[in-house]
Coordinates of C-alpha atoms and ligand atoms in Angstrom, one line a residue:
Chain A
M1 CA -125.7 93.2 148.2
S2 CA -125.8 95.4 151.2
D3 CA -127.5 98.5 149.9
V4 CA -129.9 100.1 152.3
I5 CA -132.4 102.8 151.2
A6 CA -132.9 105.3 154.0
L7 CA -135.8 107.8 154.2
H8 CA -136.3 110.4 156.8
F9 CA -139.4 112.4 157.8
D10 CA -140.0 115.1 160.3
V11 CA -143.5 114.9 161.8
D12 CA -145.0 118.1 163.0
G13 CA -147.0 117.9 166.2
E14 CA -150.6 119.2 166.1
D15 CA -150.5 119.5 162.4
F16 CA -153.1 117.2 161.1
T17 CA -153.0 118.6 157.6
R18 CA -149.6 117.1 157.1
A19 CA -150.1 113.8 158.8
G20 CA -149.8 111.1 156.1
E21 CA -146.8 112.7 154.4
A22 CA -144.5 110.0 155.5
S23 CA -146.8 107.4 154.4
Y24 CA -147.2 108.9 150.9
G25 CA -143.4 109.3 150.6
V26 CA -142.7 105.8 151.6
K27 CA -145.3 104.3 149.4
R28 CA -143.9 106.1 146.4
T29 CA -140.5 104.7 147.0
L30 CA -141.7 101.2 147.7
K31 CA -143.6 101.2 144.4
Q32 CA -140.6 102.4 142.5
L33 CA -138.7 99.6 144.1
G34 CA -141.2 97.1 142.9
I35 CA -142.0 95.9 146.4
N36 CA -145.1 93.6 146.4
P37 CA -148.4 95.4 146.8
E38 CA -149.3 93.5 150.0
A39 CA -146.1 94.7 151.8
V40 CA -146.8 98.2 150.6
R41 CA -150.3 98.0 152.0
K42 CA -149.0 96.8 155.4
V43 CA -146.4 99.5 155.6
A44 CA -148.8 102.2 154.6
I45 CA -151.4 101.3 157.2
A46 CA -148.9 100.8 160.1
L47 CA -147.0 103.9 159.3
F48 CA -150.0 106.1 159.0
E49 CA -151.3 104.9 162.4
G50 CA -147.9 105.5 164.0
E51 CA -147.6 108.9 162.4
I52 CA -151.0 110.0 163.7
N53 CA -150.1 108.7 167.2
M54 CA -147.0 111.0 167.1
V55 CA -149.1 113.9 166.1
I56 CA -151.9 113.5 168.6
H57 CA -150.2 111.9 171.6
A58 CA -146.6 113.1 171.4
D59 CA -146.4 116.5 169.7
G60 CA -144.5 115.2 166.6
G61 CA -141.2 113.5 166.2
V62 CA -139.1 111.9 163.5
I63 CA -139.5 108.8 161.3
D64 CA -136.7 106.9 159.8
I65 CA -137.3 104.1 157.2
E66 CA -134.7 101.6 156.1
I67 CA -135.4 99.4 153.2
D68 CA -133.1 96.5 152.2
N69 CA -133.5 93.2 150.4
N70 CA -135.2 91.5 153.2
Q71 CA -137.2 94.0 155.1
I72 CA -138.7 97.4 155.6
K73 CA -137.9 98.8 159.0
M74 CA -139.8 101.8 160.4
I75 CA -138.5 103.7 163.4
L76 CA -140.8 106.3 164.9
K77 CA -139.2 108.4 167.6
D78 CA -140.8 111.1 169.7
K79 CA -140.1 113.2 172.8
G80 CA -143.7 113.0 174.0
P81 CA -145.0 112.0 177.4
G82 CA -144.2 108.3 177.1
I83 CA -146.7 105.4 177.6
P84 CA -147.3 104.5 181.2
D85 CA -148.6 101.0 180.6
I86 CA -147.7 99.5 177.3
E87 CA -149.8 96.4 177.8
K88 CA -152.9 98.5 178.4
A89 CA -152.1 100.8 175.5
M90 CA -151.9 97.7 173.2
Q91 CA -155.5 96.6 174.0
E92 CA -158.0 97.2 171.3
G93 CA -160.3 100.1 172.3
F94 CA -157.9 101.6 174.9
S95 CA -157.4 105.3 174.3
T96 CA -156.6 108.4 176.2
A97 CA -157.5 110.7 173.3
S98 CA -159.2 113.9 174.1
D99 CA -162.8 114.7 173.0
D100 CA -161.4 117.2 170.5
V101 CA -159.3 114.5 168.9
R102 CA -162.2 112.0 169.0
S103 CA -164.3 114.5 167.1
L104 CA -161.8 114.3 164.3
G105 CA -162.4 110.6 164.0
F106 CA -159.4 109.4 166.0
G107 CA -159.3 107.8 169.4
A108 CA -160.9 104.4 168.7
G109 CA -157.9 102.8 170.4
M110 CA -157.2 100.7 167.3
G111 CA -153.9 102.3 166.3
L112 CA -151.3 100.3 168.2
P113 CA -153.2 97.0 167.7
N114 CA -153.4 97.6 164.0
M115 CA -149.7 98.5 163.8
K116 CA -148.9 95.1 165.5
K117 CA -151.3 93.3 163.2
Y118 CA -150.0 94.7 160.0
T119 CA -146.3 94.2 160.8
D120 CA -144.1 91.2 161.4
S121 CA -142.6 92.7 164.5
M122 CA -143.2 95.7 166.6
E123 CA -141.3 96.9 169.6
I124 CA -142.0 99.8 171.9
Q125 CA -139.4 101.6 174.0
T126 CA -140.8 104.2 176.2
E127 CA -139.9 106.3 179.2
L128 CA -142.3 108.6 181.0
G129 CA -141.5 112.3 180.3
V130 CA -138.7 111.4 177.9
G131 CA -140.4 109.9 174.9
T132 CA -141.3 106.8 172.9
T133 CA -139.7 104.9 170.1
V134 CA -141.7 102.4 168.1
T135 CA -139.8 100.1 165.8
M136 CA -141.8 98.1 163.3
V137 CA -140.6 95.6 160.6
V138 CA -142.4 94.3 157.6
N139 CA -140.5 91.3 156.0
L140 CA -140.2 91.0 152.3
Chain B
M1 CA -147.1 95.5 126.4
S2 CA -147.1 98.5 124.1
S3 CA -150.5 97.5 122.6
S4 CA -152.1 97.7 126.0
F5 CA -151.3 101.4 126.1
F6 CA -153.1 103.1 123.3
H7 CA -153.6 106.8 124.0
S8 CA -156.1 109.4 122.9
V9 CA -153.7 112.4 123.3
T10 CA -151.4 113.4 120.5
L11 CA -148.9 116.1 120.0
E12 CA -149.0 118.5 117.2
R13 CA -145.2 118.9 116.9
D14 CA -145.3 122.2 115.0
K15 CA -147.2 123.9 117.8
C16 CA -145.2 122.5 120.7
K17 CA -142.7 125.1 121.9
G18 CA -141.0 122.7 124.3
C19 CA -142.1 124.7 127.4
I20 CA -142.6 122.9 130.7
N21 CA -146.3 123.5 131.4
C22 CA -147.4 120.0 130.6
I23 CA -144.5 118.1 132.3
K24 CA -145.2 119.9 135.5
R25 CA -148.9 119.2 135.5
C26 CA -148.9 115.5 134.5
P27 CA -150.1 113.5 137.5
T28 CA -148.1 110.4 136.6
E29 CA -144.9 112.3 135.4
A30 CA -145.5 110.8 132.0
I31 CA -144.1 113.7 129.9
R32 CA -140.6 114.7 129.1
V33 CA -139.3 117.4 126.8
R34 CA -136.8 116.0 124.3
N35 CA -135.2 117.8 121.4
G36 CA -137.4 120.8 122.1
K37 CA -140.7 118.8 121.9
A38 CA -142.9 117.2 124.5
Q39 CA -142.9 113.4 124.5
I40 CA -145.4 111.2 126.3
L41 CA -144.1 108.0 128.1
T42 CA -147.0 106.0 126.8
E43 CA -147.0 103.3 129.5
R44 CA -147.5 105.9 132.2
C45 CA -150.2 108.1 130.5
I46 CA -153.7 107.6 131.9
D47 CA -155.5 109.8 129.4
C48 CA -156.8 112.3 132.1
G49 CA -156.4 115.2 129.7
E50 CA -154.6 117.5 132.1
C51 CA -151.9 118.2 129.5
I52 CA -154.5 119.1 126.9
R53 CA -156.1 121.6 129.3
V54 CA -152.8 123.2 130.4
C55 CA -151.0 123.5 127.1
P56 CA -151.0 127.3 126.2
H57 CA -150.1 126.5 122.5
H58 CA -152.8 123.9 122.0
A59 CA -150.2 121.4 120.9
K60 CA -151.7 118.6 122.9
Q61 CA -154.8 117.4 121.1
P62 CA -157.3 114.8 122.0
I63 CA -158.0 112.2 119.4
Y64 CA -161.6 111.4 118.4
D65 CA -163.5 110.3 115.3
P66 CA -164.8 112.9 112.8
L67 CA -168.6 113.1 112.3
S68 CA -168.1 111.7 108.8
S69 CA -167.0 108.4 110.3
I70 CA -170.6 107.5 110.9
D71 CA -171.3 107.5 107.1
S72 CA -170.0 104.0 106.7
F73 CA -172.8 102.5 108.7
K74 CA -176.3 101.7 107.4
Y75 CA -178.1 102.5 110.6
K76 CA -176.6 105.0 113.0
V77 CA -177.4 105.3 116.7
A78 CA -176.3 108.3 118.7
L79 CA -175.4 107.7 122.4
P80 CA -175.3 111.1 124.1
A81 CA -173.5 111.3 127.4
P82 CA -175.4 112.9 130.2
A83 CA -172.9 115.8 130.2
L84 CA -174.2 116.8 126.8
F85 CA -177.4 118.1 128.2
G86 CA -175.6 120.5 130.5
Q87 CA -174.0 122.4 127.5
F88 CA -177.0 124.4 126.4
H89 CA -178.2 127.7 127.6
N90 CA -181.9 127.8 128.4
L91 CA -182.5 124.1 127.6
D92 CA -185.6 122.9 129.5
D93 CA -186.5 119.7 127.6
L94 CA -184.1 116.9 126.9
N95 CA -186.2 115.9 123.9
I96 CA -185.0 118.9 122.0
V97 CA -181.4 117.6 122.0
L98 CA -182.5 114.1 121.1
K99 CA -184.5 115.3 118.2
A100 CA -181.7 117.6 117.0
L101 CA -179.4 114.5 117.0
L102 CA -181.9 112.8 114.7
S103 CA -181.9 115.8 112.3
L104 CA -178.1 115.7 112.3
G105 CA -178.2 112.4 110.5
F106 CA -178.7 109.7 113.2
D107 CA -181.4 107.1 112.7
D108 CA -182.0 106.6 116.4
V109 CA -180.7 107.8 119.9
F110 CA -180.0 105.8 123.0
E111 CA -179.4 107.9 126.0
V112 CA -176.4 106.9 128.1
S113 CA -178.2 108.2 131.1
K114 CA -180.8 105.4 130.6
A115 CA -178.1 102.8 131.0
A116 CA -176.6 104.8 133.9
E117 CA -179.8 104.2 135.9
L118 CA -179.5 100.5 135.2
V119 CA -175.9 100.6 136.3
S120 CA -177.0 102.3 139.5
D121 CA -179.4 99.5 140.1
A122 CA -176.8 96.9 139.3
T123 CA -174.3 98.7 141.7
R124 CA -176.9 98.4 144.5
S125 CA -177.4 94.7 144.0
F126 CA -173.7 94.2 143.7
M127 CA -173.2 95.9 147.0
Q128 CA -175.9 93.9 148.6
K129 CA -174.2 90.6 147.6
N130 CA -170.6 91.7 148.2
P131 CA -169.4 92.8 151.6
R132 CA -166.0 94.3 150.6
R133 CA -166.0 98.0 151.3
P134 CA -165.6 100.6 150.1
V135 CA -166.7 100.0 146.5
I136 CA -164.8 102.3 144.2
S137 CA -166.5 103.5 141.0
S138 CA -165.0 102.3 137.8
A139 CA -166.9 104.6 135.4
C140 CA -164.1 107.1 134.8
P141 CA -161.5 105.3 132.6
A142 CA -158.7 107.7 133.6
V143 CA -159.2 106.8 137.2
V144 CA -159.2 103.1 136.5
R145 CA -156.0 103.5 134.6
L146 CA -154.5 105.5 137.4
I147 CA -155.4 102.8 139.9
R148 CA -153.9 100.2 137.5
V149 CA -150.5 101.8 137.5
R150 CA -150.3 103.3 140.9
F151 CA -152.7 101.7 143.4
P152 CA -152.5 97.9 143.0
N153 CA -154.0 97.4 146.5
L154 CA -157.2 99.1 145.4
L155 CA -157.9 97.1 142.3
E156 CA -160.0 94.6 144.2
Y157 CA -162.3 97.4 145.4
L158 CA -163.2 98.5 141.9
L159 CA -166.8 98.0 140.9
P160 CA -166.5 95.2 138.4
L161 CA -169.3 96.5 136.2
N162 CA -169.2 98.1 132.9
A163 CA -169.5 101.9 132.6
P164 CA -172.9 103.2 131.4
I165 CA -171.6 103.9 127.9
E166 CA -170.6 100.3 127.5
V167 CA -173.9 99.0 128.8
A168 CA -175.7 101.5 126.6
A169 CA -173.7 100.4 123.5
R170 CA -174.7 96.8 124.0
M171 CA -178.3 97.5 124.6
A172 CA -178.5 99.9 121.7
R173 CA -177.0 97.5 119.2
A174 CA -179.3 94.7 120.3
E175 CA -182.3 97.0 120.0
A176 CA -181.3 98.2 116.6
V177 CA -180.7 94.7 115.3
K178 CA -184.2 93.8 116.4
K179 CA -185.7 96.9 114.9
T180 CA -184.0 96.8 111.6
G181 CA -183.2 93.2 111.0
L182 CA -179.7 94.4 109.8
P183 CA -176.6 92.5 110.7
P184 CA -174.9 93.9 113.8
D185 CA -171.9 95.2 112.0
Q186 CA -174.0 97.5 109.8
I187 CA -175.2 99.3 112.8
G188 CA -173.0 102.2 114.0
I189 CA -173.0 102.8 117.7
V190 CA -171.8 106.4 118.1
F191 CA -170.8 107.8 121.5
I192 CA -171.1 111.6 121.9
S193 CA -168.3 111.9 124.4
P194 CA -167.2 114.5 127.0
C195 CA -163.7 113.2 127.1
A196 CA -160.7 111.6 125.4
A197 CA -160.3 109.0 128.1
K198 CA -163.5 107.4 126.8
V199 CA -161.9 107.2 123.4
T200 CA -159.1 105.1 124.9
A201 CA -161.6 103.1 126.8
V202 CA -163.3 102.2 123.5
K203 CA -160.1 101.4 121.6
M204 CA -158.3 99.7 124.5
P205 CA -160.9 98.6 127.0
L206 CA -160.0 97.4 130.5
G207 CA -162.3 94.8 132.0
N208 CA -163.6 93.8 128.6
E209 CA -162.1 92.1 125.6
K210 CA -163.8 94.5 123.2
S211 CA -166.0 97.6 123.3
E212 CA -169.3 97.7 121.5
V213 CA -168.9 101.4 120.7
D214 CA -167.9 101.9 117.0
C215 CA -167.2 105.7 116.9
V216 CA -166.5 108.3 119.5
I217 CA -167.4 111.9 118.6
A218 CA -166.6 114.9 120.6
I219 CA -169.3 117.0 122.3
K220 CA -167.5 120.1 121.2
E221 CA -167.5 119.0 117.6
I222 CA -171.2 118.5 117.2
Y223 CA -172.2 121.3 119.6
P224 CA -172.2 124.1 116.9
R225 CA -174.1 121.9 114.5
L226 CA -176.7 121.0 117.1
L227 CA -177.5 124.6 118.0
P228 CA -179.5 125.5 114.9
L229 CA -181.1 122.1 114.7
M230 CA -182.2 122.5 118.3
K231 CA -183.9 125.8 117.4
L232 CA -186.0 123.9 114.9
A233 CA -186.6 121.0 117.2
A234 CA -187.9 123.2 119.9
N235 CA -191.2 123.7 118.0
D236 CA -192.1 120.1 118.3
P237 CA -189.7 118.2 120.4
G238 CA -191.8 115.1 120.8
E239 CA -191.3 112.6 123.6
M240 CA -188.3 110.4 123.3
T241 CA -186.3 110.7 126.5
E242 CA -186.1 107.9 128.9
T243 CA -183.9 109.7 131.4
G244 CA -184.7 110.1 135.0
R245 CA -183.0 112.2 137.7
I246 CA -180.5 109.5 138.7
G247 CA -179.4 109.0 135.1
L248 CA -178.9 112.7 134.3
S249 CA -177.0 113.3 137.6
W250 CA -174.3 110.9 136.4
G251 CA -173.0 113.8 134.2
G252 CA -171.7 115.7 137.3
S253 CA -169.6 114.7 140.3
G254 CA -171.6 113.0 143.0
G255 CA -174.3 111.8 140.7
E256 CA -173.2 108.2 140.5
A257 CA -172.6 108.1 144.2
S258 CA -176.0 109.4 145.1
G259 CA -177.5 106.8 142.8
T260 CA -176.3 104.1 145.1
L261 CA -178.7 105.5 147.7
T262 CA -176.2 105.2 150.5
E263 CA -175.4 108.1 152.7
Q264 CA -171.9 106.9 153.3
Y265 CA -170.3 108.0 150.2
L266 CA -167.4 110.2 149.1
A267 CA -167.3 111.9 145.7
A268 CA -164.0 113.5 144.6
D269 CA -163.3 115.2 141.3
G270 CA -160.2 116.6 139.7
I271 CA -157.2 114.4 139.2
E272 CA -155.2 115.8 142.1
N273 CA -158.0 115.3 144.5
V274 CA -158.6 111.8 143.2
I275 CA -155.0 110.9 143.9
K276 CA -155.2 112.2 147.5
V277 CA -158.3 110.1 148.1
L278 CA -156.7 107.0 146.6
E279 CA -153.6 107.5 148.8
D280 CA -155.8 107.8 151.9
L281 CA -157.8 104.8 150.8
E282 CA -154.7 102.8 150.5
D283 CA -153.8 103.7 154.1
E284 CA -157.4 102.6 155.1
K285 CA -158.3 106.0 156.4
F286 CA -162.0 105.7 155.6
P287 CA -163.3 102.6 157.3
E288 CA -166.9 103.8 157.4
L289 CA -167.4 104.6 153.7
E290 CA -169.6 102.5 151.5
F291 CA -169.0 104.0 148.1
I292 CA -166.3 106.1 146.5
E293 CA -167.0 108.0 143.3
L294 CA -163.9 109.4 141.5
N295 CA -163.9 111.6 138.4
A296 CA -160.6 112.7 136.8
C297 CA -162.2 115.9 135.6
T298 CA -163.2 118.9 137.8
G299 CA -166.9 118.8 138.3
G300 CA -167.2 115.3 136.9
C301 CA -167.8 114.5 133.2
V302 CA -169.2 118.0 132.6
G303 CA -165.6 119.0 133.0
G304 CA -164.3 116.7 130.3
V305 CA -161.8 118.1 127.7
L306 CA -164.2 117.6 124.9
T307 CA -167.0 119.7 126.4
V308 CA -167.6 123.4 125.7
E309 CA -169.3 124.8 128.7
N310 CA -167.7 125.7 132.1
P311 CA -168.2 122.6 134.3
Y312 CA -169.8 124.5 137.1
V313 CA -172.3 126.1 134.8
A314 CA -173.1 122.8 133.2
K315 CA -173.6 121.2 136.5
T316 CA -176.1 123.8 137.6
R317 CA -177.9 123.3 134.4
L318 CA -178.1 119.6 134.9
K319 CA -179.5 120.3 138.4
N320 CA -182.2 122.5 136.9
L321 CA -183.1 120.1 134.1
R322 CA -183.4 117.3 136.7
K323 CA -186.0 119.0 138.8
Y324 CA -188.9 118.0 136.5
L325 CA -187.8 114.4 135.9
P326 CA -189.0 111.3 137.8
V327 CA -186.3 109.9 140.1
A328 CA -185.6 107.0 137.8
R329 CA -187.2 105.6 134.7
N330 CA -185.2 102.4 134.3
H331 CA -185.0 99.4 136.5
L332 CA -183.2 96.2 136.7
G333 CA -184.2 93.0 138.4
E334 CA -182.3 91.4 141.3
E335 CA -179.9 89.6 138.9
I336 CA -177.1 91.5 137.2
P337 CA -177.2 90.6 133.5
E338 CA -174.0 89.5 131.9
E339 CA -173.6 92.5 129.6
F340 CA -173.2 94.6 132.8
Q341 CA -170.3 92.6 134.1
W342 CA -166.6 92.8 133.4
D343 CA -165.3 89.7 131.6
Q344 CA -161.7 90.3 132.5
E345 CA -159.8 91.2 135.6
I346 CA -157.7 94.3 135.6
Q347 CA -154.0 93.6 136.3
Y348 CA -151.5 95.8 138.0
E349 CA -149.0 97.4 135.6
P350 CA -146.1 98.4 137.8
V351 CA -144.8 101.1 135.3
L352 CA -143.3 103.2 138.1
K353 CA -140.7 100.6 139.2
I354 CA -137.1 101.4 138.3
A355 CA -135.8 97.8 137.9
D356 CA -137.2 94.3 137.6
G357 CA -135.9 92.7 140.8
V358 CA -136.2 94.3 144.2
S359 CA -132.5 93.9 144.9
E360 CA -131.5 95.5 141.6
A361 CA -134.0 98.2 142.3
I362 CA -132.5 98.9 145.7
T363 CA -129.1 99.3 144.2
K364 CA -130.4 101.6 141.6
M365 CA -132.4 103.6 144.2
A366 CA -129.2 104.1 146.2
I367 CA -127.6 105.6 143.0
L368 CA -130.7 107.6 142.3
D369 CA -130.5 109.1 145.8
N370 CA -126.9 110.1 145.4
I371 CA -127.6 111.7 142.0
D372 CA -130.6 113.5 143.5
K373 CA -128.3 115.0 146.2
T374 CA -126.0 116.5 143.6
L375 CA -128.9 118.3 141.8
P376 CA -129.9 121.8 142.8
G377 CA -133.4 120.9 143.9
L378 CA -135.0 123.7 142.0
D379 CA -137.4 121.5 140.0
C380 CA -137.1 124.1 137.2
G381 CA -137.9 121.7 134.4
S382 CA -135.1 122.9 132.1
C383 CA -133.7 119.4 131.8
G384 CA -137.0 118.2 130.3
A385 CA -138.0 116.3 133.4
P386 CA -140.7 117.5 135.8
S387 CA -138.4 117.6 138.9
C388 CA -134.8 117.1 139.9
R389 CA -135.8 113.7 141.4
A390 CA -137.5 112.7 138.1
L391 CA -134.3 113.6 136.3
A392 CA -132.3 111.4 138.7
E393 CA -134.8 108.7 138.0
D394 CA -134.4 109.1 134.3
V395 CA -130.6 108.9 134.7
V396 CA -130.7 105.5 136.5
R397 CA -133.2 104.3 134.0
G398 CA -130.6 105.2 131.4
V399 CA -132.7 107.6 129.4
A400 CA -131.1 110.9 130.5
Q401 CA -127.8 112.3 131.7
V402 CA -126.9 114.2 134.8
D403 CA -125.5 117.0 132.5
D404 CA -129.0 117.6 131.2
C405 CA -129.2 119.8 134.3
I406 CA -128.0 123.2 133.2
F407 CA -126.8 124.0 136.7
R408 CA -124.7 120.9 136.9
L409 CA -123.4 121.7 133.4
R410 CA -122.5 125.3 134.6
E411 CA -120.6 123.9 137.6
Q412 CA -118.6 121.8 135.3
M413 CA -117.9 124.7 133.0
H414 CA -116.7 126.7 136.0
A415 CA -114.4 123.9 136.9
L416 CA -113.2 123.7 133.3
V417 CA -112.6 127.4 133.1
K418 CA -110.7 127.4 136.4
G419 CA -108.5 124.6 135.1
L420 CA -107.9 126.5 131.9
S421 CA -106.9 129.7 133.7
Q422 CA -104.5 127.7 135.9
L423 CA -103.0 126.2 132.8
E424 CA -102.5 129.6 131.2
G425 CA -99.9 130.6 133.9
S426 CA -97.9 127.4 133.7
F427 CA -95.4 126.5 131.0
P428 CA -94.1 123.2 129.8
A429 CA -90.9 122.0 131.5
P430 CA -88.3 123.1 128.9
F431 CA -89.4 126.7 129.1
R432 CA -90.2 126.8 132.8
A433 CA -86.7 126.7 134.1
E434 CA -85.5 129.5 131.9
Q435 CA -88.4 131.7 132.9
E436 CA -87.7 131.2 136.5
E437 CA -84.1 132.1 136.0
E438 CA -85.0 135.3 134.3
E439 CA -87.1 136.4 137.3
Ligands
ATP501 N1 -146.3 107.9 170.7 C1 -147.1 107.9 171.8 N2 -146.8 108.7 172.9 C2 -147.6 108.6 174.0 N3 -148.7 107.9 174.1 C3 -149.0 107.1 173.1 C4 -148.3 107.1 171.9 N4 -148.9 106.2 171.0 C5 -149.9 105.7 171.7 N5 -150.0 106.2 172.9 C6 -151.1 105.9 173.9 O1 -151.6 104.6 173.6 C7 -153.0 104.8 173.5 C8 -153.5 103.8 172.5 O2 -153.0 104.1 171.2 P1 -153.8 103.7 169.9 O3 -153.0 104.2 168.7 O4 -154.0 102.2 170.0 O5 -155.2 104.4 170.0 P2 -155.6 105.9 169.8 O6 -154.5 106.6 169.2 O7 -156.0 106.5 171.1 O8 -156.8 105.8 168.9 P3 -156.8 105.4 167.3 O9 -155.4 105.0 167.0 O10 -157.7 104.3 167.2 O11 -157.2 106.7 166.6 C9 -153.3 106.2 173.1 O12 -154.5 106.6 173.5 C10 -152.2 106.9 174.0 O13 -152.6 107.0 175.3
SF4_502 S1 -164.4 112.4 134.7 FE1 -165.8 111.8 133.0 S2 -165.2 113.2 131.3 FE2 -163.5 113.2 132.8 S3 -162.1 111.6 132.1 FE3 -163.4 110.7 133.6 S4 -165.1 109.8 132.3 FE4 -164.0 111.3 131.1
MG503 MG1 -153.6 105.9 167.4

């Protein structure tokens, strides 16, 4: 069977109160689909980190989720500043977050490493001044 | 499976008007209106009591035992919940309530707050030995049931200890047997409860094979009978209470958490807030927290549906009563006794899934999405489901029809009427030719 379930979310920049909406929505669907709890957990954690990154580093963007029999694919696309050095950004503890953002409890530099850790594949396409697209896959 | 879903909420059919207040408010979308009456989808209900609170016609009623149910026991022990003490205006001595309970017909009392202090001790030793964080309180049965149907990833964080009422029941029975020499089954262990969720927890326990509580009586039911008896008791209340500050605090939100003596705790109350916290916990948003206390009712157990007083007033009263009490009067050793521990693991009940296999569910979800797109998105509830999406879900589950939506039905009627009016102007073939010729 070739059915694909597609979900779409707009992520508002600078609006922390709404961050997490995508994660809630996706979790709800995954549970209705009877996806195993471990996969739900991975998706929830990775997606929330990605969503927050879009809010604090890239002024929002869009998230598309595709679910089929074999995998859950998450595509997070923003028109932010881009990431100058991906390798560096991927290091645990690396962060360019402002003091304001840090005072909210973000900026530990653990987001991207966690996204990698909790997914089966992660790919970052980025161009300075144009934007960043992060694609993550959790296999079922 | 049906037996694992007993519920303490019933519908008085005559009173139900079939309005949509309850379907909209239910946190697990467990209610539908069918044939003009509300219906609870029993496997989804978590006994939180929201529908009881919101029903303007009082058609949703909590189930509990009548006071007369204690008569069948030779020796009756009352187990008052901490929340009971917050119900009375100007109460300054817990003993007055205890003595009034004795005059009401009980042979003895065993305060749940006493067991609560021991559970607080046991929680601390559990947390010392087990590094997994955060620990989520399991004392509110509605929350445990919510986690069981919606948050499988959080089951392993639940504190695997019995709620104070269960510990109290076991201790009270053992004590009574010793005191009276009666066989255990002639002793009635009677919980004076703030909520209906506890009724379910007694009839269908999670974490335990069987509850030691024999009857559950509503605070609101004995409240009016206690008042005059308390007036009499006030003259010579005696000294019975074994409750300390920690035990009494369990009656309100935050009490259990502060009993863990950690600073890093979060206490949320009210079912909607609880759900938000659980969602966030599932996303691992709170790495620094040690303990999470969750109460389905606003204000904690003082906000239970079987209480009489406004929860905020009751909470303030508990705070005032607490002032003169020692921090704690009950202590446990290092080891957690067996009667404090769950003897069963709690299993995930995936009641929200729309099909058994993932691939079948995906197919159904695609259909569901398409149906959802054809609905008006008003979430008006006229179809008996809480939202358009929920109706779409019911349709793919095979328990509703798209035409249950009056807007869809209206569209179809429009189409029908249009078809009819077109038909009106046209004639069957034998007449048509003639007519045209005439023109
Ligand atoms: N979408 C993005 N657009 C631009 N820069 C980004 C984006 N995502 C991450 N970065 C950069 O990569 C760095 C590391 O990201 P990461 O998520 O690991 O840490 P953080 O967001 O700074 O802190 P934490 O996620 O622990 O709160 C960020 O500080 C930021 O400079
Ligand atoms: S918060 Fe207390 S009163 Fe309310 S449902 Fe839970 S246990 Fe019962
Ligand atoms: Mg980040």
